[in-house]
mmCIF file of C-alpha atoms in Angstrom:
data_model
loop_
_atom_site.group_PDB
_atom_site.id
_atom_site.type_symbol
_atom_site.label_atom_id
_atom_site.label_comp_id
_atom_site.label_asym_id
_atom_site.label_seq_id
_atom_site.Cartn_x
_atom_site.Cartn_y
_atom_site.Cartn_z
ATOM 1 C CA UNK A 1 75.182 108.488 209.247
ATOM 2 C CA UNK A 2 75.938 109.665 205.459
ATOM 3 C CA UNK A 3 76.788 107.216 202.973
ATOM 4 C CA UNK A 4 79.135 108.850 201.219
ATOM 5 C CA UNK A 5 78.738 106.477 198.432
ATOM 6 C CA UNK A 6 75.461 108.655 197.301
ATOM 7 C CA UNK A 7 77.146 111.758 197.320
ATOM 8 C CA UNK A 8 78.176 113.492 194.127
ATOM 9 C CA UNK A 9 81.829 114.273 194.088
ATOM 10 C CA UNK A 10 81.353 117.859 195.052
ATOM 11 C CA UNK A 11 79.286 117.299 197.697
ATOM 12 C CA UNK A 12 82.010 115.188 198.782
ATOM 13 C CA UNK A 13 84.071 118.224 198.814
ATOM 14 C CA UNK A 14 81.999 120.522 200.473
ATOM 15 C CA UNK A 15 80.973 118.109 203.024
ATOM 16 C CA UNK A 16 84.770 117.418 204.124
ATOM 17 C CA UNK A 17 85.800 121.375 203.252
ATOM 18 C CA UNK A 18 83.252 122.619 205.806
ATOM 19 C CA UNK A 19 84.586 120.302 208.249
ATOM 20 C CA UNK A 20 87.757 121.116 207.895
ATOM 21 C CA UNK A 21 87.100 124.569 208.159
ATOM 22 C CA UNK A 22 85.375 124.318 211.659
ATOM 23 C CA UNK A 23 87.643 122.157 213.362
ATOM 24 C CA UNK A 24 89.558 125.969 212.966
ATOM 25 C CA UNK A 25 87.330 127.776 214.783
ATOM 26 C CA UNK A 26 85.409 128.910 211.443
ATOM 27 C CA UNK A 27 81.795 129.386 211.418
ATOM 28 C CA UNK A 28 79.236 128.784 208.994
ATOM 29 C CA UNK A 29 77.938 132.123 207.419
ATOM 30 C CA UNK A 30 74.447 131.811 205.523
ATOM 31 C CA UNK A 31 73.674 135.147 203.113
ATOM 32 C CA UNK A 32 70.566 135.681 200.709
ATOM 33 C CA UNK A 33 70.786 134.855 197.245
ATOM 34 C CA UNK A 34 70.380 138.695 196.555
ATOM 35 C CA UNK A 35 72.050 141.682 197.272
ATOM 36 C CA UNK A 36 71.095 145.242 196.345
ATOM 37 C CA UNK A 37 72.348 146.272 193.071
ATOM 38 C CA UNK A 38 74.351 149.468 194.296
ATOM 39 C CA UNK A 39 76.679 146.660 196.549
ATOM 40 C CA UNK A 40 78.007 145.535 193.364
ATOM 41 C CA UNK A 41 78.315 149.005 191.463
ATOM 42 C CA UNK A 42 80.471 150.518 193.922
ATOM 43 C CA UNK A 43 83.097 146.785 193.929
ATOM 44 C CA UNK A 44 83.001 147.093 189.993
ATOM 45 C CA UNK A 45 86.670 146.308 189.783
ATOM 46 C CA UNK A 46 86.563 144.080 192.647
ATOM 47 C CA UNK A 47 84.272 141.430 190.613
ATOM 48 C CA UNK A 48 85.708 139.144 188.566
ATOM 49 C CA UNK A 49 82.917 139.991 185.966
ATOM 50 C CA UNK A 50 81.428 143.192 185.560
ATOM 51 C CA UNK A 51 78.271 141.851 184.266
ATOM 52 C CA UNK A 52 75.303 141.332 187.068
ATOM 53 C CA UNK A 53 71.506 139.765 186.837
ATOM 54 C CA UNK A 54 69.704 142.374 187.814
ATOM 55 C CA UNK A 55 65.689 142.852 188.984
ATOM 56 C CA UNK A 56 63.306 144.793 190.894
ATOM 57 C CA UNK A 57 62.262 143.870 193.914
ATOM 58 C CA UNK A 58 58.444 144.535 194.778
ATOM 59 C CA UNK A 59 59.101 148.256 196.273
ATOM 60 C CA UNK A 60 60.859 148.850 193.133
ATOM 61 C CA UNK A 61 64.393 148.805 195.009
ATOM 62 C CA UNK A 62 66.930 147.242 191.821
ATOM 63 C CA UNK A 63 68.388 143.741 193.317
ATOM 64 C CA UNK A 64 71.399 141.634 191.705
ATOM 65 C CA UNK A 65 72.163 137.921 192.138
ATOM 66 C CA UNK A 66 75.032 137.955 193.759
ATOM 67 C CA UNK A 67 77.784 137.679 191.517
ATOM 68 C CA UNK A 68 80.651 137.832 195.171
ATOM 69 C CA UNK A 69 80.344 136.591 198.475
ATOM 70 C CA UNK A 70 83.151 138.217 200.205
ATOM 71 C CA UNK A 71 81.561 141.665 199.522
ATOM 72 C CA UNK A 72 78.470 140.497 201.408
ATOM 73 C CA UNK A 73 80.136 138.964 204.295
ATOM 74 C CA UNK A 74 82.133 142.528 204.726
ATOM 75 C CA UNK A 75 79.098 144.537 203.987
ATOM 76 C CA UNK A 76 77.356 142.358 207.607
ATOM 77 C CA UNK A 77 80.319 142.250 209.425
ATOM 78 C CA UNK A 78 81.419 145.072 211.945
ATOM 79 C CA UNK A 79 85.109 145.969 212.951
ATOM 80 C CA UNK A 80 85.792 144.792 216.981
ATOM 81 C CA UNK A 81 89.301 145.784 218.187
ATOM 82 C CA UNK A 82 91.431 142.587 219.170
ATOM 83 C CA UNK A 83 89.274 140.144 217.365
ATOM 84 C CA UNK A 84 88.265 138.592 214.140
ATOM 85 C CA UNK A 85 85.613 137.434 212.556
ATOM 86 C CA UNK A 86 86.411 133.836 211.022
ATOM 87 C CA UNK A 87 83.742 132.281 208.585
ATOM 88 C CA UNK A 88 83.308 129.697 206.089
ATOM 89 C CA UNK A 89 80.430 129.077 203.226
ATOM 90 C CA UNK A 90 78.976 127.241 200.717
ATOM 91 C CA UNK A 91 77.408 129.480 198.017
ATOM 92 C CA UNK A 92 76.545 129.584 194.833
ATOM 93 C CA UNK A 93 77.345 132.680 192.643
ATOM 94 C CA UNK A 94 76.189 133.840 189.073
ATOM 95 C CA UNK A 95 78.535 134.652 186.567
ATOM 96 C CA UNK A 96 79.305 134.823 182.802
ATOM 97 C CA UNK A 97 81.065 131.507 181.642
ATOM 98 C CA UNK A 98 84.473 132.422 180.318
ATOM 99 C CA UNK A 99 83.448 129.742 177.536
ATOM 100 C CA UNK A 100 79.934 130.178 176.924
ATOM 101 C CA UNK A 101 80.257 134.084 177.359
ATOM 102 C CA UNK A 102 76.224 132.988 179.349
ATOM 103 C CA UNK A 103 75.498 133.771 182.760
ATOM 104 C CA UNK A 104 76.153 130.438 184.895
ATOM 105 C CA UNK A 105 75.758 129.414 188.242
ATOM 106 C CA UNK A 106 78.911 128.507 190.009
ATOM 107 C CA UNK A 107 79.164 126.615 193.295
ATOM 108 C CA UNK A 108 81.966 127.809 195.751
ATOM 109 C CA UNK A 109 83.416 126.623 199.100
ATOM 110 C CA UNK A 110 85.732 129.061 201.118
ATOM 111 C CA UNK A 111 86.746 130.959 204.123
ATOM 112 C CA UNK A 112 87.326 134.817 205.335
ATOM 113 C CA UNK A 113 89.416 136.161 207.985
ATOM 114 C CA UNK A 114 88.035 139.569 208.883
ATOM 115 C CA UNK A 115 89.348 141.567 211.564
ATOM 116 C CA UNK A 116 92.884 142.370 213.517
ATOM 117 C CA UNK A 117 94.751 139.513 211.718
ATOM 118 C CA UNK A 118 98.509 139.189 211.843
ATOM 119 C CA UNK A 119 101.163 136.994 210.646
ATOM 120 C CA UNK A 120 99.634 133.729 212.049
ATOM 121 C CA UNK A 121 96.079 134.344 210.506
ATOM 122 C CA UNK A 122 97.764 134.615 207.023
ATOM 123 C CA UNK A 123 99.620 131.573 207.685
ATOM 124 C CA UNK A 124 96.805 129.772 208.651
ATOM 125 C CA UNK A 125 94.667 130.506 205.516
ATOM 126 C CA UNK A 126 97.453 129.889 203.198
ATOM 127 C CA UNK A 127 97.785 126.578 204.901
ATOM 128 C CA UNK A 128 93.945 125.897 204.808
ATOM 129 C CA UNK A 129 93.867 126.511 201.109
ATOM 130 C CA UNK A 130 97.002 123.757 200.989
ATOM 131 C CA UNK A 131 94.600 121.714 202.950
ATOM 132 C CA UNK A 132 91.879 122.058 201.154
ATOM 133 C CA UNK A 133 93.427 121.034 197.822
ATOM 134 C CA UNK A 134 94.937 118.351 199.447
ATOM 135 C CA UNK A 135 91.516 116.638 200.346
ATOM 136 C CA UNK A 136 90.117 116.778 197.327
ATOM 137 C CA UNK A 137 93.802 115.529 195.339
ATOM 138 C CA UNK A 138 97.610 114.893 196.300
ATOM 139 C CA UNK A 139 98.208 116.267 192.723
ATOM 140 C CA UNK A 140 97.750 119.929 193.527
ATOM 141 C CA UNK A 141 100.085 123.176 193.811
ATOM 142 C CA UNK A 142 99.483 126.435 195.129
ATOM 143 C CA UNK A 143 101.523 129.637 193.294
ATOM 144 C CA UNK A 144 102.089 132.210 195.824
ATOM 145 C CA UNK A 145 102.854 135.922 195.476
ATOM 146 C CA UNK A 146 103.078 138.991 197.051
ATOM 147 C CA UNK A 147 101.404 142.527 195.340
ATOM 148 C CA UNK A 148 104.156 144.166 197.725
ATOM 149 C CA UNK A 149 106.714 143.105 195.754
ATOM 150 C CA UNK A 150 105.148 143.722 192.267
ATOM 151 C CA UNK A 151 103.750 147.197 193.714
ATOM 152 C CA UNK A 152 107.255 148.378 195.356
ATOM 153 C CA UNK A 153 108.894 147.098 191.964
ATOM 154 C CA UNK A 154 106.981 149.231 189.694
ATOM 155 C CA UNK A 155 106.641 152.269 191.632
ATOM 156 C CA UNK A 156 110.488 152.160 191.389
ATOM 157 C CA UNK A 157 110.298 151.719 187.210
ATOM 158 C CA UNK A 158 106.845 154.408 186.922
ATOM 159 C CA UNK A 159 104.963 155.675 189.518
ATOM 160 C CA UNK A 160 102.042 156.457 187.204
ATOM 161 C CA UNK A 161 99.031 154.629 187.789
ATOM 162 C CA UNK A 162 98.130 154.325 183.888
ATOM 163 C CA UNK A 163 101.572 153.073 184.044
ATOM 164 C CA UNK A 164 100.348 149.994 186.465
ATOM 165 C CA UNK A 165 97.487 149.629 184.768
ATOM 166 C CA UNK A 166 98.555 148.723 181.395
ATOM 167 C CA UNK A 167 101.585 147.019 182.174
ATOM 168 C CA UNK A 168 99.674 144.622 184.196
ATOM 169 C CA UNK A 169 97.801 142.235 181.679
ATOM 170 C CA UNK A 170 101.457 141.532 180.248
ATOM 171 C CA UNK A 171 102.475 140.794 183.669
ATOM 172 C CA UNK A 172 99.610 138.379 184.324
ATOM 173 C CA UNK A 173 100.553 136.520 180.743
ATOM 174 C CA UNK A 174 103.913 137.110 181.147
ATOM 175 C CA UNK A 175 104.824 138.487 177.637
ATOM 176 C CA UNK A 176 108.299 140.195 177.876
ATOM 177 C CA UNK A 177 108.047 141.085 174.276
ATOM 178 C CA UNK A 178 104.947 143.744 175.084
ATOM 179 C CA UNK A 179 106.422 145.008 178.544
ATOM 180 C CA UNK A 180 109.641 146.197 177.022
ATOM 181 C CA UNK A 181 107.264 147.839 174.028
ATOM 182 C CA UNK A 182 104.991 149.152 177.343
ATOM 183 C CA UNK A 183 108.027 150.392 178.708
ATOM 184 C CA UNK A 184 109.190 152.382 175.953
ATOM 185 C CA UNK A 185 106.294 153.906 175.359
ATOM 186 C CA UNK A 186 106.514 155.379 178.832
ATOM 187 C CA UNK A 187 109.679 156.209 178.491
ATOM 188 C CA UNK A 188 111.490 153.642 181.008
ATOM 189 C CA UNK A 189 114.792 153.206 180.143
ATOM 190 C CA UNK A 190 116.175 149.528 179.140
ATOM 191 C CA UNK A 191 117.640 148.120 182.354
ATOM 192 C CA UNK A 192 114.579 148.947 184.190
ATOM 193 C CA UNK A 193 112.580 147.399 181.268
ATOM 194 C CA UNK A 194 114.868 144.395 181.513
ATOM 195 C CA UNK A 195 114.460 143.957 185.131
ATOM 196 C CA UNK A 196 110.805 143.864 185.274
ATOM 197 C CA UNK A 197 110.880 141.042 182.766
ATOM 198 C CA UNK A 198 113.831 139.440 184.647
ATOM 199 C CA UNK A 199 111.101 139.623 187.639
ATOM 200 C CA UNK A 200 108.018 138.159 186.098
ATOM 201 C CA UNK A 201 110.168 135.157 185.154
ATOM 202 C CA UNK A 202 111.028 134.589 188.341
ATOM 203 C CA UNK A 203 108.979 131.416 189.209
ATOM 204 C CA UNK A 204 109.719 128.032 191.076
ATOM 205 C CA UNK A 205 110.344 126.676 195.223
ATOM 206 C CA UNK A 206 110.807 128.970 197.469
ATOM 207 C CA UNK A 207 114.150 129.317 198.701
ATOM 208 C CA UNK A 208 115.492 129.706 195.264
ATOM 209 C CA UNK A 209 112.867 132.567 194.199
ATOM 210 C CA UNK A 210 113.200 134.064 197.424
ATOM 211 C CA UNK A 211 117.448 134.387 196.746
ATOM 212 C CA UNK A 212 116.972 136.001 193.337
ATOM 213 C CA UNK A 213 114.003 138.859 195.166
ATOM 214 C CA UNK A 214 117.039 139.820 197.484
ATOM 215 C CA UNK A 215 119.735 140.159 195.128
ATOM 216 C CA UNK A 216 117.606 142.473 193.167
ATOM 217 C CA UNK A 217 117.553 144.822 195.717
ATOM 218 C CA UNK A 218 115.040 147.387 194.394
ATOM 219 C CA UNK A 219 114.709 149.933 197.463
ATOM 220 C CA UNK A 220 113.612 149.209 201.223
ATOM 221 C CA UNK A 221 109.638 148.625 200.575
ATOM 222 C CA UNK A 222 111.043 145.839 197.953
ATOM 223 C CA UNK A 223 113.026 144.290 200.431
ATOM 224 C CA UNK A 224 109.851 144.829 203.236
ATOM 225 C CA UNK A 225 107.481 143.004 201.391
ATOM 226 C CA UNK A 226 110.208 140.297 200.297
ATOM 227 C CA UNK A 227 110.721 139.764 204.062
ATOM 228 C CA UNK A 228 107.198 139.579 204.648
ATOM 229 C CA UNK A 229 106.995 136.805 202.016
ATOM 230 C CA UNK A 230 109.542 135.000 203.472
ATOM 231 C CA UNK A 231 107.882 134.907 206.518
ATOM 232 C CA UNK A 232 105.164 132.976 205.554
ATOM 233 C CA UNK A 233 107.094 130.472 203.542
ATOM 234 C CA UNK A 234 109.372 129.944 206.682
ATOM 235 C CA UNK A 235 106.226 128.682 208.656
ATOM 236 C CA UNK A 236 104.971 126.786 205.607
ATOM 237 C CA UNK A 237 108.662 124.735 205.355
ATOM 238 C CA UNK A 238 107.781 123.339 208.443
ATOM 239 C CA UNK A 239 104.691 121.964 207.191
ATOM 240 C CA UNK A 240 103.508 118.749 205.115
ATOM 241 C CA UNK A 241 102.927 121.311 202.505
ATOM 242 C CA UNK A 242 106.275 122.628 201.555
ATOM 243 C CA UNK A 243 106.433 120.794 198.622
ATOM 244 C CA UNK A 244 103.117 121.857 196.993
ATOM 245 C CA UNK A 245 104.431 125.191 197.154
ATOM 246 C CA UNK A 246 105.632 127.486 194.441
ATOM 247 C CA UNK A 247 106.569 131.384 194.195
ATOM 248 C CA UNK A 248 105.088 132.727 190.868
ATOM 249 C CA UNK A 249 104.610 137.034 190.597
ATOM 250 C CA UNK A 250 102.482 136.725 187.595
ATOM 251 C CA UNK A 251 99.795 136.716 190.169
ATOM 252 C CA UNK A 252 98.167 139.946 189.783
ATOM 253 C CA UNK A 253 94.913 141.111 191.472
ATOM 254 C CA UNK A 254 93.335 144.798 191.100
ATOM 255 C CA UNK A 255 95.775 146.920 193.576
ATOM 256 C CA UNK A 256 92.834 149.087 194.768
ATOM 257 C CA UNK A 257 91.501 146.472 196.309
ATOM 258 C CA UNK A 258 93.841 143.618 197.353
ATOM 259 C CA UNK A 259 97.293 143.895 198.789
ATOM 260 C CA UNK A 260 99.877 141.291 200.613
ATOM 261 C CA UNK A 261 99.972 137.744 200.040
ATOM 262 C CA UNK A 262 97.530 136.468 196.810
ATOM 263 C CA UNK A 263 97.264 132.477 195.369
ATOM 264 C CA UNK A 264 96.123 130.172 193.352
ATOM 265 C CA UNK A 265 95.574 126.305 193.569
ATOM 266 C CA UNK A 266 95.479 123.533 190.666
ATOM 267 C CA UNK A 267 94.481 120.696 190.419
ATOM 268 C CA UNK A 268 96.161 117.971 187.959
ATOM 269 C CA UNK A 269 93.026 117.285 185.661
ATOM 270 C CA UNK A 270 91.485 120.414 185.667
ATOM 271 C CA UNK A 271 92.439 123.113 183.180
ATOM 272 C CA UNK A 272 91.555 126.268 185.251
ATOM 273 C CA UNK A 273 92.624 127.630 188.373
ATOM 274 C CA UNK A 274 90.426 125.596 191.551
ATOM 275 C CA UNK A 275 91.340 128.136 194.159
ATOM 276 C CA UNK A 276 91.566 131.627 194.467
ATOM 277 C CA UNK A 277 92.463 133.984 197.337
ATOM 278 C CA UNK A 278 94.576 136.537 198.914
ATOM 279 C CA UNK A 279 94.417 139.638 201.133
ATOM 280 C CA UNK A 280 91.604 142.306 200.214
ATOM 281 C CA UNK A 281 92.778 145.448 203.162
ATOM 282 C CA UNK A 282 92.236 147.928 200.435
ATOM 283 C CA UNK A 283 88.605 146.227 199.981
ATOM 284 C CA UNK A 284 87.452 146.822 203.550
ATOM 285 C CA UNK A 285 89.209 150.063 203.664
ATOM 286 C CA UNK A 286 86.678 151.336 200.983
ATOM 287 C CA UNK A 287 84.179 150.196 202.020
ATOM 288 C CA UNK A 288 84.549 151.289 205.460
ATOM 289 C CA UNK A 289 85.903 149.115 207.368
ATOM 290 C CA UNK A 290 89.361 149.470 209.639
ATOM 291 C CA UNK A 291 89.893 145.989 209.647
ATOM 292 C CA UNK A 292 92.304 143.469 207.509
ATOM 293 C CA UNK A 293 90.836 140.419 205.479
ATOM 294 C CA UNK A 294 92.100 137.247 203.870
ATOM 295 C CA UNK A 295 90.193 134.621 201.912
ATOM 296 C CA UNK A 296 89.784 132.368 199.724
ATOM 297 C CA UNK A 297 87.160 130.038 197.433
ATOM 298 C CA UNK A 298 87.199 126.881 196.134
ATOM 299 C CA UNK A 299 85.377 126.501 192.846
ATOM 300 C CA UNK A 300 83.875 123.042 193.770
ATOM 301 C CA UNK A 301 81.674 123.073 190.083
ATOM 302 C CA UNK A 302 85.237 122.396 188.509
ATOM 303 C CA UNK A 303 85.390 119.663 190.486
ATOM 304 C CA UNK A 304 82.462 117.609 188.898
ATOM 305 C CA UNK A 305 83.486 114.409 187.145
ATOM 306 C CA UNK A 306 87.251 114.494 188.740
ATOM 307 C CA UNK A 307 86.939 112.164 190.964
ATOM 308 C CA UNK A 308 88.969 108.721 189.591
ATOM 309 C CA UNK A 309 87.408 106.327 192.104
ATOM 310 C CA UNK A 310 83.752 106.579 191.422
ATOM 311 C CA UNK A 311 81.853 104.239 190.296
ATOM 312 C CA UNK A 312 81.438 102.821 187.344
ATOM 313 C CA UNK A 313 77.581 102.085 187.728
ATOM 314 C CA UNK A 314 74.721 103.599 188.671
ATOM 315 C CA UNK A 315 73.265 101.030 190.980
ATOM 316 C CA UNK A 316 74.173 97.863 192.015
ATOM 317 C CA UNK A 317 71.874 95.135 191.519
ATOM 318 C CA UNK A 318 69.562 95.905 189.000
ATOM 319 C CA UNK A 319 65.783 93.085 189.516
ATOM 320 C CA UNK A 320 63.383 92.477 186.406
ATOM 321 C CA UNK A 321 60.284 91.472 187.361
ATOM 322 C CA UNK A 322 57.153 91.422 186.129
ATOM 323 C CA UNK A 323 54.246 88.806 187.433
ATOM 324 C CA UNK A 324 57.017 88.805 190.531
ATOM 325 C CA UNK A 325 54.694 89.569 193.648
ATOM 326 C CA UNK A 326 54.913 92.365 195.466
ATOM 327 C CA UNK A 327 55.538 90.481 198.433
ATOM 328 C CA UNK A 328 58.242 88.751 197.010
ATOM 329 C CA UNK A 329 59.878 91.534 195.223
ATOM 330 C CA UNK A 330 60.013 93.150 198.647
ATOM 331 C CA UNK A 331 61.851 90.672 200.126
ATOM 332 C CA UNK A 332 64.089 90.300 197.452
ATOM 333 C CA UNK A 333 64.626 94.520 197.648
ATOM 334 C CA UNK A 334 65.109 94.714 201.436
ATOM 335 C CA UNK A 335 67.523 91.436 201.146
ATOM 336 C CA UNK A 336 70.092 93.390 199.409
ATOM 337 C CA UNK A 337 69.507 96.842 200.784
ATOM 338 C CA UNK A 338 70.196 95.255 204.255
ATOM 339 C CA UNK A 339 73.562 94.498 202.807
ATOM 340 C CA UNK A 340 74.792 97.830 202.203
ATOM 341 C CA UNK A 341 73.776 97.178 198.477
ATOM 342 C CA UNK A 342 71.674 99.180 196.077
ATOM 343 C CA UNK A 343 68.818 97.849 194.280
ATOM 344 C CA UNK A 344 66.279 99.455 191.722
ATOM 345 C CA UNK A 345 63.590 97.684 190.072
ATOM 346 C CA UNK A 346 62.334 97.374 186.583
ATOM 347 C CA UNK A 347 60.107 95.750 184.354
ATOM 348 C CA UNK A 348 62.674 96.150 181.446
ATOM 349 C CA UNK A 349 66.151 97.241 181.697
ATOM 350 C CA UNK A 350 67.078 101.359 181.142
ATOM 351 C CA UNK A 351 68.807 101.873 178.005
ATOM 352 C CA UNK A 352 71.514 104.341 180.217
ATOM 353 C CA UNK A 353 71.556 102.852 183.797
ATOM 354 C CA UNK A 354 74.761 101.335 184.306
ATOM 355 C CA UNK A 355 74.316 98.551 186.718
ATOM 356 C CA UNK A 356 76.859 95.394 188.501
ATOM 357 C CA UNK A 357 74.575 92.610 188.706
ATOM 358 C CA UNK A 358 71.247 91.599 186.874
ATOM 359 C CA UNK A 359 68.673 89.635 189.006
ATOM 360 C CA UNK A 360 65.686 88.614 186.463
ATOM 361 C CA UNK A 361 62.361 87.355 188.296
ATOM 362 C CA UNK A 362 60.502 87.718 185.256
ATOM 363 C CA UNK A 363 58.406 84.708 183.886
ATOM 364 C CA UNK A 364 57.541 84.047 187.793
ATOM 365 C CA UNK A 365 53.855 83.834 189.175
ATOM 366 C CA UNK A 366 52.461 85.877 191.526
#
């Protein structure tokens, strides 16, 4: 039986996120801490840093730490008509802190949904992701988008794919002032230019974002993916997580490789985004697979120090001894641990442990 008491807050996490995750029907899925180095090359864009730890293996074959685990769970996985391959993990990947700018080893919890997936898989990921934020903090939201929409919109502005491509970043931050600049440097008129920032401002609960999509009426892919959307948010209504829920199209992944619904979760108390994920169809299709996929990760390292109920100690009966006998001291030791309680002992009390009680022996013959 675990004593959950000894557990560090994000093993507390990972411990109730990978039961939560079977209870699904998801499976554990173990990978090496290593791929080969031409994985990553070819996913460039995919990664959320481009920058790798690299070394040669012993028959001179060049080897990365892997910086991705979804790209390794494709790479093993196989296409089967009818069925999908449902996994969850606990991994830890090696990137460049966005503070540090130093390579750092990150800790992640999440699922994938490989295979012929359809509207209920998505739901069910989406809702997994609510669930998962939910058991580590009520105080959480997940923003929602869809790169239909934004994809449908801008094709319908420019076409162009440097188009896409630079207008994006503005998107993601959503500064109006450099999309109508982008705009007329590409020669879109102003109402189009007004209407894309009219989009990415669009942001709040569902039924009211999902109103505003329609009456823009763009052209019929628009109004596809807006359907599509809607879908998903109808199933999610009927949930315990309707209000957690929040429609935000500055959302923007790479569109070569991820398509469909993309989110994010927060957590009140931590500054960046705690969960990532979306659909990646594009991803398998380059790399060779027929399948769809959905996923998403849970940066559990975030997590560390968030949780309000720990304790305030270290241990909880601290016992000085020091002509104490051992036979004594034993029984004094095993008297509390049968308890439930925790006991170290010391000959002089640690500067830094934080302890509840003090039991002093010392001055006592053996």
């Amino acid at each position: 039986m675990i004593d959950e008491r000894y557990l560090k807050s994000e093993e507390k996490v990972i411990y109730n996120l990978r039961s939560l995750y079977g209870k699904y029907g998801y499976l554990p899925f173990k990978m090496s801490k290593f791929e080969e180095y031409e994985l990553y090359v070819k996913n460039k864009d995919f990664l959320v840093s481009d920058s790798v730890i690299t070394f040669n293996d012993t028959n001179g074959k060049l080897l990365a730490l892997k910086p991705d685990v979804t790209l390794s769970i494709i790479k093993n996985g196989q296409d089967e008509r009818g069925c999908k391959q449902k996994v969850y993990y606990s991994e830890n990947v090696y990137r460049i802190s966005g503070s540090t700018r130093q390579f750092k080893e990150i800790m992640q919890t999440g699922l994938e949904c490989i295979g012929d997936i359809d509207l209920y898989d998505v739901f069910e990921v989406v809702s997994l992701a609510c669930a998962s934020l939910g058991s580590i903090s009520q105080r959480y939201v997940i923003e929602i988008s869809h790169l239909g929409v934004l994809s449908s919109l801008l094709d319908s502005i420019n076409s162009s794919e440097e188009f896409k491509n630079s207008i994006m970043e503005c998107i993601k931050q959503k500064n109006a002032h450099e999309i109508k600049k982008l705009c007329a440097d590409f020669g879109v008129n102003e109402e189009k230019a007004l209407l894309l920032c009219d989009f990415v401002g669009i942001y709040g609960k569902a039924d009211t974002v999902l109103e505003r999509l329609y009456s823009l009426n763009v052209n019929e892919e628009f109004t596809s993916a807006v359907d599509e959307l809607k879908a998903i948010v109808d199933l999610l209504d009927k949930t315990e997580y309707k209000d957690r829920i929040c429609l935000d199209f500055s959302i923007v992944n790479d569109m070569n490789y991820y398509n469909g619904i993309v989110f994010n979760g927060f957590i009140e108390g931590v500054c960046e985004t705690v969960l990532f994920g979306g659909g990646y169809d594009k991803l398998l299709n380059k790399m060779g697979r027929k399948s769809k996929g959905i996923g998403f990760a849970v940066y559990v390292g975030l997590l560390e120090g968030l949780d309000k109920s720990a304790r305030g100690y270290d241990v909880d009966v601290l016992v000085l001894y020091d002509n104490t006998s051992a036979e004594k001291l034993s029984a004094v030791v095993n008297s509390y641990v049968a308890k439930g309680v925790s006991v170290t002992t010391q000959k002089s009390a640690p500067q830094r442990l934080r302890y509840k009680e003090i039991v002093d022996l010392r001055g006592e013959e053996k």
